[in-house]
GROMACS .gro file of C-alpha atoms in nm:
model
  447
    1MET     CA    1  -5.815  -0.878   3.824
    2GLU     CA    2  -5.823  -1.244   3.916
    3LEU     CA    3  -5.515  -1.445   3.825
    4SER     CA    4  -5.557  -1.644   3.504
    5VAL     CA    5  -5.358  -1.727   3.194
    6LEU     CA    6  -5.477  -1.392   3.057
    7THR     CA    7  -5.388  -1.182   3.362
    8ALA     CA    8  -5.063  -1.347   3.477
    9ILE     CA    9  -4.762  -1.116   3.462
   10SER     CA   10  -4.520  -1.391   3.369
   11PRO     CA   11  -4.582  -1.576   3.040
   12ILE     CA   12  -4.468  -1.893   3.219
   13ASP     CA   13  -4.793  -1.886   3.418
   14GLY     CA   14  -4.986  -1.708   3.145
   15ARG     CA   15  -4.943  -1.765   2.773
   16TYR     CA   16  -4.733  -2.080   2.822
   17ARG     CA   17  -4.914  -2.224   3.124
   18GLY     CA   18  -5.008  -2.535   2.931
   19LYS     CA   19  -4.640  -2.613   2.870
   20THR     CA   20  -4.514  -2.536   3.220
   21GLU     CA   21  -4.799  -2.657   3.440
   22PRO     CA   22  -4.620  -2.979   3.549
   23LEU     CA   23  -4.365  -2.763   3.731
   24ALA     CA   24  -4.636  -2.628   3.963
   25ASP     CA   25  -4.603  -2.952   4.161
   26TYR     CA   26  -4.243  -2.859   4.238
   27PHE     CA   27  -4.198  -2.481   4.240
   28SER     CA   28  -4.528  -2.314   4.325
   29GLU     CA   29  -4.587  -2.165   4.670
   30TYR     CA   30  -4.815  -2.460   4.739
   31ALA     CA   31  -4.538  -2.702   4.638
   32LEU     CA   32  -4.275  -2.529   4.853
   33ILE     CA   33  -4.502  -2.549   5.157
   34ARG     CA   34  -4.571  -2.917   5.087
   35TYR     CA   35  -4.200  -2.993   5.059
   36ARG     CA   36  -4.138  -2.812   5.388
   37VAL     CA   37  -4.411  -3.018   5.558
   38ARG     CA   38  -4.257  -3.334   5.410
   39VAL     CA   39  -3.912  -3.256   5.551
   40GLU     CA   40  -4.053  -3.167   5.893
   41ILE     CA   41  -4.257  -3.489   5.911
   42GLU     CA   42  -3.969  -3.708   5.796
   43TYR     CA   43  -3.741  -3.538   6.048
   44PHE     CA   44  -3.984  -3.608   6.332
   45ILE     CA   45  -4.007  -3.973   6.223
   46ALA     CA   46  -3.625  -3.995   6.215
   47LEU     CA   47  -3.611  -3.864   6.574
   48CYS     CA   48  -3.859  -4.133   6.672
   49GLU     CA   49  -3.648  -4.399   6.504
   50LEU     CA   50  -3.329  -4.278   6.674
   51PRO     CA   51  -3.500  -4.284   6.925
   52LEU     CA   52  -3.489  -3.978   7.146
   53PRO     CA   53  -3.585  -4.081   7.502
   54GLN     CA   54  -3.905  -3.875   7.497
   55LEU     CA   55  -4.009  -4.032   7.165
   56GLN     CA   56  -3.934  -4.397   7.233
   57ASP     CA   57  -4.298  -4.465   7.317
   58PHE     CA   58  -4.431  -4.307   6.998
   59ASP     CA   59  -4.636  -4.564   6.807
   60HIS     CA   60  -4.447  -4.635   6.484
   61GLN     CA   61  -4.769  -4.752   6.326
   62LEU     CA   62  -4.866  -4.385   6.313
   63PHE     CA   63  -4.580  -4.301   6.075
   64ASP     CA   64  -4.803  -4.358   5.774
   65VAL     CA   65  -5.067  -4.133   5.929
   66LEU     CA   66  -4.804  -3.861   5.971
   67ARG     CA   67  -4.678  -3.908   5.616
   68ASP     CA   68  -5.032  -3.864   5.489
   69ILE     CA   69  -5.012  -3.505   5.616
   70TYR     CA   70  -4.782  -3.426   5.321
   71ARG     CA   71  -4.887  -3.706   5.085
   72GLN     CA   72  -5.249  -3.584   5.097
   73PHE     CA   73  -5.158  -3.215   5.129
   74THR     CA   74  -5.426  -2.994   4.974
   75LEU     CA   75  -5.462  -2.637   4.860
   76THR     CA   76  -5.679  -2.584   5.166
   77ASP     CA   77  -5.389  -2.703   5.383
   78ALA     CA   78  -5.154  -2.465   5.206
   79GLN     CA   79  -5.395  -2.179   5.261
   80ARG     CA   80  -5.407  -2.264   5.631
   81VAL     CA   81  -5.029  -2.232   5.646
   82LYS     CA   82  -5.051  -1.895   5.468
   83ASP     CA   83  -5.315  -1.779   5.717
   84ILE     CA   84  -5.087  -1.874   6.007
   85GLU     CA   85  -4.801  -1.691   5.834
   86LYS     CA   86  -5.007  -1.371   5.837
   87VAL     CA   87  -4.977  -1.385   6.216
   88THR     CA   88  -4.622  -1.521   6.253
   89ASN     CA   89  -4.478  -1.323   5.960
   90HIS     CA   90  -4.250  -1.626   5.923
   91ASP     CA   91  -4.316  -1.890   5.659
   92VAL     CA   92  -4.130  -2.187   5.813
   93LYS     CA   93  -4.266  -2.122   6.163
   94ALA     CA   94  -4.610  -2.125   6.008
   95VAL     CA   95  -4.541  -2.476   5.876
   96GLU     CA   96  -4.435  -2.586   6.225
   97TYR     CA   97  -4.756  -2.449   6.377
   98PHE     CA   98  -4.964  -2.613   6.103
   99ILE     CA   99  -4.814  -2.954   6.181
  100LYS     CA  100  -4.870  -2.897   6.554
  101GLU     CA  101  -5.237  -2.839   6.474
  102LYS     CA  102  -5.240  -3.173   6.296
  103PHE     CA  103  -5.079  -3.337   6.600
  104ASP     CA  104  -5.350  -3.185   6.818
  105ALA     CA  105  -5.614  -3.334   6.591
  106LEU     CA  106  -5.444  -3.673   6.618
  107ASN     CA  107  -5.424  -3.645   6.998
  108LEU     CA  108  -5.043  -3.639   6.982
  109GLN     CA  109  -4.995  -3.325   7.191
  110ALA     CA  110  -4.732  -3.493   7.410
  111PHE     CA  111  -4.493  -3.518   7.115
  112LYS     CA  112  -4.548  -3.197   6.923
  113GLU     CA  113  -4.257  -2.999   7.073
  114PHE     CA  114  -4.025  -3.233   6.882
  115ILE     CA  115  -4.157  -3.093   6.556
  116HIS     CA  116  -3.876  -2.872   6.420
  117PHE     CA  117  -3.667  -2.969   6.725
  118GLY     CA  118  -3.326  -2.800   6.725
  119LEU     CA  119  -3.363  -2.677   6.369
  120THR     CA  120  -3.344  -2.341   6.200
  121SER     CA  121  -3.551  -2.236   5.899
  122GLN     CA  122  -3.271  -2.307   5.656
  123ASP     CA  123  -3.252  -2.670   5.763
  124ILE     CA  124  -3.599  -2.692   5.612
  125ASN     CA  125  -3.554  -2.455   5.317
  126ASN     CA  126  -3.214  -2.589   5.217
  127THR     CA  127  -3.350  -2.943   5.206
  128SER     CA  128  -3.691  -2.863   5.056
  129VAL     CA  129  -3.559  -2.663   4.760
  130PRO     CA  130  -3.285  -2.907   4.653
  131LEU     CA  131  -3.536  -3.191   4.689
  132SER     CA  132  -3.786  -3.010   4.467
  133ILE     CA  133  -3.516  -2.934   4.209
  134ARG     CA  134  -3.395  -3.294   4.199
  135GLU     CA  135  -3.745  -3.435   4.162
  136ALA     CA  136  -3.846  -3.178   3.900
  137ILE     CA  137  -3.536  -3.258   3.695
  138ASP     CA  138  -3.585  -3.633   3.729
  139GLU     CA  139  -3.961  -3.644   3.679
  140VAL     CA  140  -4.032  -3.359   3.435
  141TYR     CA  141  -3.720  -3.209   3.276
  142LEU     CA  142  -3.516  -3.518   3.190
  143PRO     CA  143  -3.807  -3.714   3.040
  144LEU     CA  144  -3.883  -3.422   2.805
  145LEU     CA  145  -3.515  -3.377   2.719
  146SER     CA  146  -3.493  -3.752   2.651
  147GLU     CA  147  -3.784  -3.714   2.410
  148LEU     CA  148  -3.587  -3.448   2.223
  149ILE     CA  149  -3.275  -3.664   2.212
  150GLU     CA  150  -3.479  -3.961   2.090
  151GLN     CA  151  -3.632  -3.751   1.810
  152LEU     CA  152  -3.287  -3.634   1.703
  153ASN     CA  153  -3.157  -3.989   1.716
  154ASP     CA  154  -3.442  -4.103   1.490
  155TYR     CA  155  -3.358  -3.832   1.239
  156ALA     CA  156  -2.988  -3.918   1.255
  157GLU     CA  157  -3.074  -4.274   1.157
  158GLU     CA  158  -3.327  -4.169   0.891
  159TRP     CA  159  -3.085  -3.926   0.727
  160LYS     CA  160  -2.759  -4.114   0.781
  161ASN     CA  161  -2.697  -4.157   0.407
  162VAL     CA  162  -2.816  -3.813   0.294
  163ALA     CA  163  -2.516  -3.627   0.154
  164MET     CA  164  -2.502  -3.256   0.235
  165LEU     CA  165  -2.272  -2.969   0.156
  166ALA     CA  166  -2.099  -2.860   0.475
  167LYS     CA  167  -2.047  -2.493   0.551
  168THR     CA  168  -1.749  -2.375   0.752
  169HIS     CA  169  -1.715  -1.998   0.798
  170GLY     CA  170  -2.035  -1.988   0.591
  171GLN     CA  171  -1.844  -2.116   0.287
  172PRO     CA  172  -1.873  -2.451   0.105
  173ALA     CA  173  -1.659  -2.717   0.272
  174SER     CA  174  -1.598  -3.091   0.247
  175PRO     CA  175  -1.935  -3.268   0.217
  176THR     CA  176  -2.089  -3.439   0.516
  177ARG     CA  177  -2.404  -3.638   0.587
  178LEU     CA  178  -2.714  -3.480   0.734
  179GLY     CA  179  -2.764  -3.767   0.976
  180LYS     CA  180  -2.412  -3.731   1.109
  181GLU     CA  181  -2.462  -3.360   1.172
  182VAL     CA  182  -2.779  -3.436   1.370
  183MET     CA  183  -2.591  -3.707   1.559
  184VAL     CA  184  -2.346  -3.443   1.680
  185TYR     CA  185  -2.630  -3.293   1.885
  186VAL     CA  186  -2.737  -3.632   2.017
  187TYR     CA  187  -2.381  -3.691   2.138
  188ARG     CA  188  -2.344  -3.345   2.291
  189LEU     CA  189  -2.674  -3.360   2.476
  190GLU     CA  190  -2.615  -3.713   2.603
  191GLU     CA  191  -2.273  -3.614   2.736
  192GLN     CA  192  -2.416  -3.318   2.925
  193VAL     CA  193  -2.707  -3.521   3.061
  194ARG     CA  194  -2.454  -3.771   3.194
  195GLY     CA  195  -2.267  -3.488   3.361
  196LEU     CA  196  -2.587  -3.342   3.507
  197LYS     CA  197  -2.681  -3.676   3.660
  198ASP     CA  198  -2.336  -3.709   3.815
  199ILE     CA  199  -2.368  -3.382   4.010
  200PRO     CA  200  -2.460  -3.449   4.373
  201VAL     CA  201  -2.774  -3.275   4.498
  202THR     CA  202  -2.659  -3.139   4.832
  203CYS     CA  203  -2.825  -2.960   5.119
  204LYS     CA  204  -2.754  -2.789   5.450
  205PHE     CA  205  -2.881  -2.960   5.763
  206GLY     CA  206  -2.699  -2.868   6.084
  207GLY     CA  207  -2.889  -2.631   6.309
  208ALA     CA  208  -2.871  -2.255   6.348
  209THR     CA  209  -2.512  -2.199   6.230
  210GLY     CA  210  -2.431  -2.546   6.104
  211ASN     CA  211  -2.281  -2.689   6.426
  212TYR     CA  212  -2.582  -2.874   6.576
  213ASN     CA  213  -2.555  -2.643   6.878
  214ALA     CA  214  -2.910  -2.700   7.003
  215HIS     CA  215  -2.904  -3.072   6.934
  216HIS     CA  216  -2.573  -3.118   7.112
  217VAL     CA  217  -2.661  -2.917   7.419
  218ALA     CA  218  -2.988  -3.108   7.466
  219TYR     CA  219  -2.855  -3.457   7.385
  220PRO     CA  220  -2.473  -3.460   7.388
  221GLN     CA  221  -2.466  -3.839   7.382
  222TYR     CA  222  -2.572  -3.857   7.015
  223ASP     CA  223  -2.354  -3.817   6.706
  224TRP     CA  224  -2.574  -3.557   6.539
  225ARG     CA  225  -2.357  -3.523   6.232
  226ASP     CA  226  -2.397  -3.894   6.163
  227PHE     CA  227  -2.771  -3.862   6.228
  228GLY     CA  228  -2.792  -3.571   5.983
  229ASP     CA  229  -2.599  -3.761   5.717
  230ARG     CA  230  -2.829  -4.060   5.745
  231PHE     CA  231  -3.148  -3.855   5.763
  232VAL     CA  232  -3.065  -3.652   5.455
  233SER     CA  233  -2.948  -3.956   5.259
  234GLU     CA  234  -3.203  -4.217   5.364
  235LYS     CA  235  -3.515  -4.004   5.402
  236LEU     CA  236  -3.460  -3.738   5.136
  237GLY     CA  237  -3.215  -3.894   4.890
  238LEU     CA  238  -2.983  -3.594   4.915
  239GLU     CA  239  -2.624  -3.546   5.030
  240ARG     CA  240  -2.550  -3.339   5.341
  241GLU     CA  241  -2.289  -3.065   5.314
  242GLN     CA  242  -2.039  -3.135   5.593
  243TRP     CA  243  -1.928  -2.778   5.669
  244THR     CA  244  -2.173  -2.490   5.636
  245THR     CA  245  -2.284  -2.163   5.789
  246GLN     CA  246  -2.653  -2.114   5.862
  247ILE     CA  247  -2.729  -2.171   5.495
  248SER     CA  248  -2.622  -2.408   5.222
  249ASN     CA  249  -2.295  -2.340   5.046
  250TYR     CA  250  -2.496  -2.374   4.721
  251ASP     CA  251  -2.182  -2.476   4.530
  252TRP     CA  252  -2.327  -2.798   4.393
  253LEU     CA  253  -2.659  -2.629   4.326
  254GLY     CA  254  -2.463  -2.376   4.124
  255ALA     CA  255  -2.304  -2.665   3.936
  256ILE     CA  256  -2.650  -2.799   3.850
  257PHE     CA  257  -2.754  -2.459   3.717
  258ASP     CA  258  -2.437  -2.439   3.508
  259ALA     CA  259  -2.503  -2.789   3.371
  260LEU     CA  260  -2.856  -2.688   3.274
  261ARG     CA  261  -2.716  -2.379   3.107
  262ARG     CA  262  -2.476  -2.589   2.898
  263ILE     CA  263  -2.764  -2.808   2.782
  264ASN     CA  264  -2.964  -2.497   2.692
  265THR     CA  265  -2.671  -2.358   2.497
  266ILE     CA  266  -2.648  -2.677   2.291
  267ILE     CA  267  -3.019  -2.654   2.210
  268ILE     CA  268  -2.973  -2.289   2.107
  269ASP     CA  269  -2.700  -2.406   1.868
  270LEU     CA  270  -2.936  -2.672   1.734
  271ASP     CA  271  -3.221  -2.421   1.692
  272ARG     CA  272  -2.999  -2.186   1.494
  273ASP     CA  273  -2.867  -2.462   1.269
  274PHE     CA  274  -3.212  -2.588   1.177
  275TRP     CA  275  -3.326  -2.229   1.128
  276MET     CA  276  -3.041  -2.193   0.879
  277TYR     CA  277  -3.118  -2.524   0.707
  278ILE     CA  278  -3.476  -2.407   0.658
  279SER     CA  279  -3.355  -2.074   0.517
  280MET     CA  280  -3.127  -2.270   0.280
  281GLU     CA  281  -3.434  -2.472   0.174
  282TYR     CA  282  -3.285  -2.801   0.290
  283PHE     CA  283  -3.614  -2.843   0.472
  284LYS     CA  284  -3.968  -2.740   0.399
  285GLN     CA  285  -4.221  -2.717   0.680
  286LYS     CA  286  -4.553  -2.892   0.717
  287ILE     CA  287  -4.837  -2.650   0.665
  288LYS     CA  288  -5.130  -2.652   0.906
  289ALA     CA  289  -5.465  -2.538   0.773
  290GLY     CA  290  -5.563  -2.197   0.903
  291GLU     CA  291  -5.219  -2.095   1.026
  292VAL     CA  292  -5.079  -1.757   0.923
  293GLY     CA  293  -4.707  -1.694   0.875
  294SER     CA  294  -4.729  -1.318   0.826
  295SER     CA  295  -5.003  -1.061   0.870
  296ALA     CA  296  -4.900  -0.906   0.537
  297MET     CA  297  -4.723  -1.173   0.328
  298PRO     CA  298  -4.953  -1.469   0.261
  299HIS     CA  299  -4.677  -1.696   0.128
  300LYS     CA  300  -4.466  -1.709   0.445
  301VAL     CA  301  -4.416  -2.017   0.661
  302ASN     CA  302  -4.176  -1.900   0.931
  303PRO     CA  303  -3.951  -2.120   1.149
  304ILE     CA  304  -4.116  -1.971   1.457
  305ASP     CA  305  -4.079  -2.277   1.679
  306PHE     CA  306  -3.700  -2.265   1.666
  307GLU     CA  307  -3.712  -1.890   1.724
  308ASN     CA  308  -3.943  -1.928   2.022
  309SER     CA  309  -3.712  -2.193   2.167
  310GLU     CA  310  -3.401  -1.980   2.122
  311GLY     CA  311  -3.562  -1.679   2.288
  312ASN     CA  312  -3.681  -1.873   2.591
  313LEU     CA  313  -3.347  -2.048   2.631
  314GLY     CA  314  -3.175  -1.710   2.637
  315LEU     CA  315  -3.399  -1.603   2.925
  316ALA     CA  316  -3.339  -1.932   3.105
  317ASN     CA  317  -2.962  -1.900   3.074
  318ALA     CA  318  -2.962  -1.543   3.202
  319ILE     CA  319  -3.147  -1.651   3.517
  320LEU     CA  320  -2.941  -1.968   3.560
  321ALA     CA  321  -2.621  -1.766   3.537
  322HIS     CA  322  -2.743  -1.531   3.809
  323LEU     CA  323  -2.849  -1.820   4.032
  324ALA     CA  324  -2.514  -1.996   3.992
  325GLN     CA  325  -2.316  -1.678   4.061
  326LYS     CA  326  -2.528  -1.529   4.338
  327LEU     CA  327  -2.628  -1.820   4.561
  328PRO     CA  328  -2.276  -1.925   4.676
  329VAL     CA  329  -2.215  -1.568   4.803
  330SER     CA  330  -2.355  -1.465   5.142
  331ARG     CA  331  -2.245  -1.216   5.406
  332LEU     CA  332  -2.078  -1.386   5.703
  333GLN     CA  333  -2.293  -1.670   5.839
  334ARG     CA  334  -2.593  -1.564   5.628
  335ASP     CA  335  -2.797  -1.286   5.480
  336LEU     CA  336  -3.144  -1.308   5.331
  337THR     CA  337  -3.060  -1.248   4.965
  338ASP     CA  338  -3.064  -1.620   4.888
  339SER     CA  339  -3.422  -1.657   5.011
  340THR     CA  340  -3.594  -1.445   4.747
  341VAL     CA  341  -3.360  -1.574   4.475
  342LEU     CA  342  -3.441  -1.938   4.558
  343ARG     CA  343  -3.809  -1.873   4.497
  344ASN     CA  344  -3.721  -1.829   4.130
  345VAL     CA  345  -3.543  -2.159   4.066
  346GLY     CA  346  -3.846  -2.289   3.879
  347VAL     CA  347  -3.847  -1.997   3.635
  348PRO     CA  348  -3.551  -2.107   3.418
  349LEU     CA  349  -3.681  -2.463   3.417
  350GLY     CA  350  -4.014  -2.324   3.299
  351HIS     CA  351  -3.846  -2.144   3.010
  352ALA     CA  352  -3.650  -2.462   2.933
  353LEU     CA  353  -3.970  -2.669   2.914
  354ILE     CA  354  -4.125  -2.415   2.677
  355SER     CA  355  -3.810  -2.425   2.464
  356ILE     CA  356  -3.773  -2.801   2.439
  357GLN     CA  357  -4.138  -2.840   2.345
  358SER     CA  358  -4.099  -2.569   2.080
  359THR     CA  359  -3.786  -2.733   1.939
  360LEU     CA  360  -3.966  -3.066   1.922
  361LYS     CA  361  -4.260  -2.904   1.746
  362GLY     CA  362  -4.026  -2.744   1.494
  363LEU     CA  363  -3.839  -3.068   1.431
  364ARG     CA  364  -4.161  -3.260   1.377
  365LYS     CA  365  -4.276  -3.011   1.113
  366LEU     CA  366  -3.968  -3.067   0.894
  367ILE     CA  367  -3.994  -3.210   0.542
  368LEU     CA  368  -3.658  -3.306   0.392
  369ASN     CA  369  -3.593  -3.139   0.056
  370GLU     CA  370  -3.337  -3.375  -0.097
  371ASP     CA  371  -3.355  -3.201  -0.434
  372LYS     CA  372  -3.210  -2.884  -0.280
  373LEU     CA  373  -2.932  -3.073  -0.102
  374HIS     CA  374  -2.845  -3.246  -0.430
  375GLU     CA  375  -2.854  -2.918  -0.619
  376ASP     CA  376  -2.612  -2.747  -0.381
  377LEU     CA  377  -2.365  -3.033  -0.412
  378GLU     CA  378  -2.399  -3.027  -0.791
  379GLN     CA  379  -2.316  -2.655  -0.790
  380THR     CA  380  -2.006  -2.700  -0.573
  381TRP     CA  381  -1.769  -2.949  -0.733
  382ALA     CA  382  -1.476  -2.755  -0.590
  383VAL     CA  383  -1.525  -2.943  -0.262
  384VAL     CA  384  -1.365  -3.256  -0.409
  385ALA     CA  385  -1.036  -3.067  -0.440
  386GLU     CA  386  -0.937  -3.178  -0.091
  387ALA     CA  387  -0.984  -3.542  -0.187
  388ILE     CA  388  -0.787  -3.512  -0.510
  389GLN     CA  389  -0.490  -3.330  -0.359
  390THR     CA  390  -0.477  -3.578  -0.069
  391ILE     CA  391  -0.452  -3.878  -0.303
  392LEU     CA  392  -0.191  -3.694  -0.511
  393ARG     CA  393   0.010  -3.638  -0.193
  394ARG     CA  394  -0.007  -4.010  -0.130
  395GLU     CA  395   0.133  -4.065  -0.480
  396ALA     CA  396   0.417  -3.813  -0.419
  397TYR     CA  397   0.282  -3.590  -0.696
  398PRO     CA  398   0.469  -3.255  -0.696
  399ASN     CA  399   0.289  -2.964  -0.527
  400PRO     CA  400  -0.063  -3.111  -0.534
  401TYR     CA  401  -0.217  -2.860  -0.292
  402GLU     CA  402  -0.087  -2.569  -0.496
  403ALA     CA  403  -0.212  -2.724  -0.819
  404LEU     CA  404  -0.564  -2.761  -0.682
  405LYS     CA  405  -0.551  -2.416  -0.528
  406GLN     CA  406  -0.468  -2.266  -0.867
  407LEU     CA  407  -0.755  -2.459  -1.023
  408THR     CA  408  -1.026  -2.382  -0.769
  409ARG     CA  409  -0.951  -2.036  -0.635
  410THR     CA  410  -1.061  -1.853  -0.946
  411ASN     CA  411  -1.390  -1.707  -1.059
  412GLN     CA  412  -1.433  -2.002  -1.292
  413LYS     CA  413  -1.726  -2.223  -1.194
  414MET     CA  414  -1.615  -2.568  -1.087
  415THR     CA  415  -1.819  -2.841  -1.254
  416ALA     CA  416  -1.783  -3.215  -1.307
  417GLU     CA  417  -1.634  -3.137  -1.647
  418THR     CA  418  -1.381  -2.889  -1.503
  419ILE     CA  419  -1.263  -3.139  -1.245
  420GLY     CA  420  -1.261  -3.417  -1.506
  421GLN     CA  421  -1.039  -3.218  -1.740
  422PHE     CA  422  -0.797  -3.148  -1.456
  423ILE     CA  423  -0.775  -3.518  -1.372
  424GLU     CA  424  -0.709  -3.616  -1.734
  425GLY     CA  425  -0.419  -3.371  -1.749
  426LEU     CA  426  -0.241  -3.522  -1.449
  427ASP     CA  427   0.078  -3.720  -1.495
  428VAL     CA  428  -0.035  -4.021  -1.293
  429SER     CA  429  -0.126  -4.382  -1.370
  430GLU     CA  430  -0.462  -4.477  -1.519
  431ALA     CA  431  -0.547  -4.656  -1.195
  432VAL     CA  432  -0.501  -4.336  -0.995
  433LYS     CA  433  -0.705  -4.139  -1.250
  434ALA     CA  434  -0.986  -4.393  -1.219
  435GLU     CA  435  -0.971  -4.354  -0.843
  436LEU     CA  436  -0.996  -3.974  -0.878
  437ARG     CA  437  -1.279  -3.990  -1.133
  438ALA     CA  438  -1.488  -4.190  -0.885
  439ILE     CA  439  -1.489  -3.906  -0.632
  440THR     CA  440  -1.803  -3.691  -0.634
  441PRO     CA  441  -1.957  -3.439  -0.395
  442TRP     CA  442  -2.217  -3.707  -0.304
  443ASN     CA  443  -1.978  -3.984  -0.204
  444TYR     CA  444  -1.695  -3.779  -0.054
  445THR     CA  445  -1.857  -3.781   0.287
  446GLY     CA  446  -1.607  -3.969   0.501
  447MET     CA  447  -1.684  -4.250   0.740
   0.00000   0.00000   0.00000
């Protein structure tokens, strides 16, 4: 069967391809090859700029021509690399040979042995993958997450004065405002985004076992560590890990995965809360003509978008946890277990994109049901007990907490009349009674 959205094994590339397709530019096999070519080309240019003695005559006006090898990289180019790999049985060496073919076509044969000069495969892989992750986060993930935060912020403003019965331990608690509860998620997400952006995106670039052995033996007069620092920073926008084995330490990459997992966990919390608010009828959902909520029950309009988001975020977090825990562990100077794992770094981001889009879809279908929020507050006058006993404490009234506890912790329904009768029976001034009478479940919502 030919690969299509109907035959793909993974729903990321199948059912949900429309939601995850932007990530193909960063995490597909084509994208990985393109990133490898980009690093190799930029490394060759950096050697020319050093310059190495054998490269000092290289025409710098050709740098743009070289950069076009990766800037105009096509699927046909990627297939050529894969064809070479069938012979080499080595993916990075195939990239090197592909670029050498390009040099031949440009009549640059005299310089082509400085492609991949002194490097090992992981100098390319451990720069290409972090670079793809950083750019995918900056260019695809964060803009979509910002859209979610902006939508929540809009709702927080729209609903800032909507009183709502709070539930702690699932039981009625001091009233709050719907907008404030949404703002909690805005704050949490913004804090974690700030933390994510502060994490350095690091890479390994130091030769076969991290010591620049080949570079140093060929050209001992150069400070190759300084060269590596500048190349990684200036050409790739990454940060070079100063002490490594043959592969990256992956510690900061693990930190990025953990940061993404925290953001996902917050969105799971949000999904579950809005799912509950819908079940409590605080929200109705916009109905789209032709949609079916149940194959058997015609009346149903299910909160499927929040459920879809929660499920995909769970998958994303499971993979992110494995990535963060596995990658920093390698036998001695390296084993190959990181290689196959790294090819899956786009998978949790794919699930995250699906989830955020589903959460946004669910949020944008909400219709506020203020009548239900008002009704729940009307049925729960006991929640003003905290306010009354606190003012009585201020007035040095004897045992105010106990008095309100005796009043409210019975099977008697608390109503405005019940609370009013209690207030009238208090031995306090008329001014204090007036203050207490003014408290309602709708205005006892704090700052």
